[in-house]
């Protein structure tokens, strides 16, 4: 699992989340990586420089075959392909 936080101002976001959660972001170009703490998940913050400025994304690793079978039983259609 991994998370991504989009922001307009990366420096301000790094300061806020560092103070709020004691994160120690490491700058990497237009992003700042956040290492996973014990029992937590890693992620990053990024400033795209264009819309959308504020967003969150969660990347989750699942057994794709298992969940595709489950989806097919529900006759659901994916909104997008991976």
CSV table of C-alpha atoms in Angstrom, one decimal:
chain,number,residue,atom,x,y,z
A,1,UNK,CA,0.0,0.0,0.0
A,2,UNK,CA,1.2,3.5,-0.8
A,3,UNK,CA,-0.5,6.9,-0.6
A,4,UNK,CA,-0.1,10.1,-2.6
A,5,UNK,CA,-1.1,13.6,-1.4
A,6,UNK,CA,-1.3,16.3,-4.0
A,7,UNK,CA,-0.8,19.9,-2.9
A,8,UNK,CA,-0.3,23.4,-4.4
A,9,UNK,CA,2.7,24.3,-2.3
A,10,UNK,CA,5.0,21.3,-1.5
A,11,UNK,CA,7.1,23.2,1.0
A,12,UNK,CA,4.1,24.3,3.1
A,13,UNK,CA,2.6,20.8,2.9
A,14,UNK,CA,5.9,19.3,4.1
A,15,UNK,CA,6.0,21.6,7.0
A,16,UNK,CA,2.4,21.0,8.0
A,17,UNK,CA,2.5,17.2,7.8
A,18,UNK,CA,6.0,17.1,9.5
A,19,UNK,CA,4.5,19.0,12.5
A,20,UNK,CA,1.2,17.1,12.5
A,21,UNK,CA,2.5,13.5,12.2
A,22,UNK,CA,6.2,13.8,12.8
A,23,UNK,CA,6.9,12.7,9.2
A,24,UNK,CA,10.3,13.3,7.8
A,25,UNK,CA,9.8,13.9,4.1
A,26,UNK,CA,12.7,13.5,1.7
A,27,UNK,CA,12.7,15.9,-1.3
A,28,UNK,CA,12.8,14.1,-4.6
A,29,UNK,CA,12.2,16.6,-7.5
A,30,UNK,CA,8.6,17.8,-7.5
A,31,UNK,CA,7.8,15.2,-4.8
A,32,UNK,CA,8.6,14.4,-1.2
A,33,UNK,CA,8.9,10.8,-0.2
A,34,UNK,CA,7.5,9.7,3.3
A,35,UNK,CA,9.1,6.5,4.7
A,36,UNK,CA,6.8,4.0,6.3
A,37,UNK,CA,6.9,4.0,10.1
A,38,UNK,CA,6.5,0.7,12.1
A,39,UNK,CA,2.9,-0.4,11.5
A,40,UNK,CA,2.3,2.4,8.9
A,41,UNK,CA,2.5,2.8,5.2
A,42,UNK,CA,4.8,4.9,3.0
A,43,UNK,CA,3.8,7.5,0.5
A,44,UNK,CA,4.6,10.8,-1.0
A,45,UNK,CA,3.5,14.3,-1.5
A,46,UNK,CA,3.7,16.0,-4.9
A,47,UNK,CA,3.0,19.4,-6.4
A,48,UNK,CA,2.0,18.9,-10.1
A,49,UNK,CA,2.0,22.6,-10.9
A,50,UNK,CA,-1.5,22.4,-12.4
A,51,UNK,CA,-5.0,21.2,-11.5
A,52,UNK,CA,-5.8,19.2,-9.6
A,53,UNK,CA,-3.8,20.7,-6.8
A,54,UNK,CA,-5.4,19.0,-3.9
A,55,UNK,CA,-6.1,15.2,-4.1
A,56,UNK,CA,-5.3,11.9,-2.4
A,57,UNK,CA,-4.7,8.6,-4.0
A,58,UNK,CA,-4.2,5.2,-2.3
A,59,UNK,CA,-2.4,2.4,-4.2
A,60,UNK,CA,-3.5,-1.0,-2.8
A,61,UNK,CA,-1.9,-4.3,-3.8
A,62,UNK,CA,-4.5,-7.0,-4.1
A,63,UNK,CA,-4.8,-10.5,-5.7
A,64,UNK,CA,-6.1,-9.3,-9.0
A,65,UNK,CA,-7.4,-12.6,-10.3
A,66,UNK,CA,-9.4,-13.2,-7.1
A,67,UNK,CA,-11.1,-9.7,-7.2
A,68,UNK,CA,-11.8,-9.9,-11.0
A,69,UNK,CA,-13.7,-13.1,-10.4
A,70,UNK,CA,-15.6,-11.4,-7.6
A,71,UNK,CA,-16.3,-8.4,-9.8
A,72,UNK,CA,-17.6,-10.8,-12.6
A,73,UNK,CA,-20.0,-12.4,-10.2
A,74,UNK,CA,-21.5,-9.0,-9.5
A,75,UNK,CA,-21.6,-8.2,-13.2
A,76,UNK,CA,-19.8,-4.9,-12.4
A,77,UNK,CA,-17.9,-3.1,-15.1
A,78,UNK,CA,-14.6,-1.4,-14.2
A,79,UNK,CA,-14.5,2.3,-14.7
A,80,UNK,CA,-10.9,2.1,-15.9
A,81,UNK,CA,-8.3,-0.5,-16.7
A,82,UNK,CA,-5.1,-0.7,-14.6
